[in-house]
Tab-separated table of C-alpha atoms in Angstrom:
chain	number	residue	atom	x	y	z
V	1	GLY	CA	0.000	0.000	0.000
V	2	ARG	CA	0.902	3.600	0.531
V	3	PRO	CA	3.476	3.074	3.312
V	4	LEU	CA	5.452	0.693	1.091
V	5	LEU	CA	5.309	3.184	-1.783
V	6	SER	CA	6.544	5.958	0.513
V	7	ARG	CA	9.370	3.773	1.812
V	8	GLY	CA	10.372	2.936	-1.754
V	9	ALA	CA	10.338	6.624	-2.648
V	10	ALA	CA	12.510	7.416	0.377
V	11	VAL	CA	14.998	4.714	-0.638
V	12	GLY	CA	14.986	6.071	-4.202
V	13	ALA	CA	15.698	9.586	-2.941
V	14	GLY	CA	18.550	8.243	-0.818
V	15	VAL	CA	20.123	6.341	-3.712
V	16	VAL	CA	19.879	9.366	-6.012
V	17	GLY	CA	21.386	11.528	-3.273
V	18	LEU	CA	24.326	9.166	-2.832
V	19	VAL	CA	25.010	9.111	-6.587
V	20	TRP	CA	24.884	12.902	-6.841
V	21	LEU	CA	27.125	13.297	-3.793
V	22	SER	CA	29.580	10.776	-5.220
V	23	TRP	CA	29.734	12.808	-8.449
V	24	ALA	CA	30.338	15.953	-6.409
V	25	ALA	CA	33.200	14.148	-4.658
V	26	GLY	CA	34.775	13.104	-7.966
V	27	ALA	CA	33.346	9.657	-8.776
V	28	THR	CA	33.287	8.882	-12.484
V	29	ALA	CA	30.717	6.051	-12.696
V	30	GLY	CA	27.854	7.279	-14.869
V	31	VAL	CA	29.809	10.280	-16.134
V	32	ALA	CA	30.390	10.287	-19.895
V	33	ARG	CA	32.392	13.500	-20.353
V	34	LEU	CA	34.922	13.775	-17.555
V	35	GLY	CA	36.437	16.987	-18.907
V	36	GLU	CA	33.126	18.840	-18.749
V	37	ARG	CA	32.789	18.525	-14.974
V	38	ASP	CA	33.551	21.921	-13.505
V	39	VAL	CA	33.240	23.356	-10.011
V	40	ASN	CA	29.693	24.572	-10.699
V	41	TRP	CA	28.615	21.074	-11.757
V	42	ARG	CA	30.181	19.575	-8.628
V	43	VAL	CA	28.610	22.130	-6.278
V	44	LEU	CA	25.208	21.665	-7.905
V	45	ASN	CA	25.454	17.896	-7.539
V	46	GLY	CA	26.589	18.325	-3.940
V	47	VAL	CA	23.655	20.562	-3.033
V	48	SER	CA	21.154	18.378	-4.900
V	49	GLY	CA	22.582	15.222	-3.336
V	50	THR	CA	22.467	16.727	0.139
V	51	TRP	CA	18.799	17.671	-0.248
V	52	ALA	CA	17.971	14.239	-1.643
V	53	LEU	CA	19.563	12.622	1.434
V	54	ILE	CA	17.831	15.066	3.787
V	55	THR	CA	14.563	14.108	2.093
V	56	ALA	CA	15.240	10.400	2.540
V	57	ILE	CA	16.201	10.809	6.203
V	58	ALA	CA	13.213	13.038	6.991
V	59	ALA	CA	10.876	10.543	5.309
V	60	TYR	CA	12.415	7.712	7.323
V	61	VAL	CA	12.020	9.628	10.579
V	62	LEU	CA	8.370	10.419	9.848
V	63	GLN	CA	7.549	6.873	8.692
V	64	ARG	CA	8.728	5.162	11.857
V	65	GLN	CA	5.976	3.802	14.081
V	66	GLU	CA	7.439	5.044	17.326
V	67	PRO	CA	8.842	8.537	17.617
V	68	ALA	CA	12.317	8.455	16.114
V	69	THR	CA	13.206	12.009	16.979
V	70	PRO	CA	14.490	13.124	20.353
V	71	ALA	CA	11.875	14.717	22.575
V	72	ARG	CA	13.448	18.119	22.035
V	73	LEU	CA	13.163	17.913	18.223
V	74	PRO	CA	9.719	19.167	17.219
V	75	ARG	CA	7.819	17.284	14.504
V	76	TRP	CA	7.825	20.377	12.286
V	77	VAL	CA	11.584	19.992	11.719
V	78	PRO	CA	11.455	16.735	9.697
V	79	VAL	CA	8.141	17.807	8.131
V	80	SER	CA	9.692	21.077	6.931
V	81	ALA	CA	12.811	19.307	5.689
V	82	LEU	CA	10.654	16.821	3.806
V	83	TRP	CA	8.534	19.558	2.199
V	84	ILE	CA	11.631	21.422	1.017
V	85	GLY	CA	13.320	18.224	-0.124
V	86	THR	CA	10.344	16.909	-2.067
V	87	GLY	CA	10.017	20.234	-3.842
V	88	SER	CA	13.707	20.178	-4.654
V	89	LEU	CA	13.595	16.636	-6.013
V	90	PHE	CA	10.420	17.066	-8.033
V	91	ALA	CA	11.026	20.537	-9.455
V	92	TRP	CA	14.730	20.172	-10.227
V	93	SER	CA	14.537	16.685	-11.664
V	94	GLY	CA	11.313	17.416	-13.514
V	95	TRP	CA	12.872	20.041	-15.755
V	96	LYS	CA	16.229	18.236	-15.894
V	97	LEU	CA	14.463	15.068	-17.065
V	98	ALA	CA	12.766	16.945	-19.907
V	99	PHE	CA	16.080	18.519	-20.971
V	100	THR	CA	17.968	15.227	-20.641
V	101	LEU	CA	15.389	13.393	-22.749
V	102	TYR	CA	15.671	16.110	-25.394
V	103	LEU	CA	19.452	15.678	-25.489
V	104	LEU	CA	19.121	11.895	-25.512
V	105	LEU	CA	16.656	11.834	-28.402
V	106	ALA	CA	17.690	14.841	-30.520
V	107	ARG	CA	21.464	14.609	-29.963
V	108	PRO	CA	22.134	18.283	-30.774
V	109	ALA	CA	25.767	18.977	-31.630
V	110	ASP	CA	25.966	22.168	-29.565
V	111	ALA	CA	24.666	20.841	-26.220
V	112	ALA	CA	25.884	18.125	-23.863
V	113	LEU	CA	25.939	17.166	-20.205
V	114	PRO	CA	28.884	15.670	-18.313
V	115	GLU	CA	26.798	12.736	-17.101
V	116	ASP	CA	25.796	9.778	-19.264
V	117	LEU	CA	22.368	10.723	-20.631
V	118	THR	CA	20.712	7.377	-19.926
V	119	THR	CA	22.043	7.387	-16.360
V	120	ALA	CA	20.895	10.984	-15.894
V	121	ALA	CA	17.430	10.180	-17.283
V	122	VAL	CA	17.032	7.264	-14.866
V	123	LEU	CA	18.232	9.326	-11.889
V	124	HIS	CA	15.932	12.253	-12.715
V	125	THR	CA	12.974	9.910	-13.232
V	126	VAL	CA	13.581	8.307	-9.828
V	127	ALA	CA	14.132	11.695	-8.163
V	128	ALA	CA	11.037	13.367	-9.651
V	129	THR	CA	8.898	10.328	-8.858
V	130	ALA	CA	10.242	10.147	-5.301
V	131	GLY	CA	9.634	13.860	-4.794
V	132	ALA	CA	6.049	13.662	-6.058
V	133	THR	CA	5.285	10.467	-4.130
V	134	LEU	CA	6.675	11.735	-0.839
V	135	ALA	CA	4.974	15.131	-1.239
V	136	ARG	CA	1.649	13.378	-1.790
V	137	SER	CA	2.205	11.144	1.231
V	138	LEU	CA	3.196	14.134	3.323
V	139	ALA	CA	0.145	16.127	2.231
V	140	ARG	CA	-2.146	13.224	3.099
V	141	GLY	CA	-0.410	12.543	6.410
V	142	THR	CA	-0.016	16.006	7.876
V	143	ARG	CA	-3.018	17.330	9.692
V	144	PRO	CA	-3.035	20.221	12.116
V	145	ARG	CA	-2.514	18.720	15.543
V	146	ASP	CA	-0.797	19.976	18.616
V	147	PRO	CA	0.832	23.297	17.639
V	148	ASP	CA	3.716	22.601	20.038
V	149	ARG	CA	4.769	19.453	18.142
């Protein structure tokens, strides 16, 4: 059901985050044009990977049956992190997927990405799907409760 789908989306976000962080750190698996990786590309992958991991961790914390957060950590902290992270995953990967598919299918001579296009398309599909799935789960699961939580 829905909890399994949300857990799968959280795992997907975590995997995407680890790949993006590995690229930011210099890994070459899934990168087709090594010479086109510049500092901007690395920073962008680092930021995107960090938010993907924050999203996965926040989803995990909120999906646990018993409270997983310390008593002093209000519920709004992982909820806020998850809202920001799902927006980041869905919005960023949504437009990047469209652009990547264009490059993959049209193969224009004047445009390229450092990453392998098939790898990038898979990662952006997983990220956008995870973002949308977790946002939907979060919207269905958050109801105004105790304002101090």
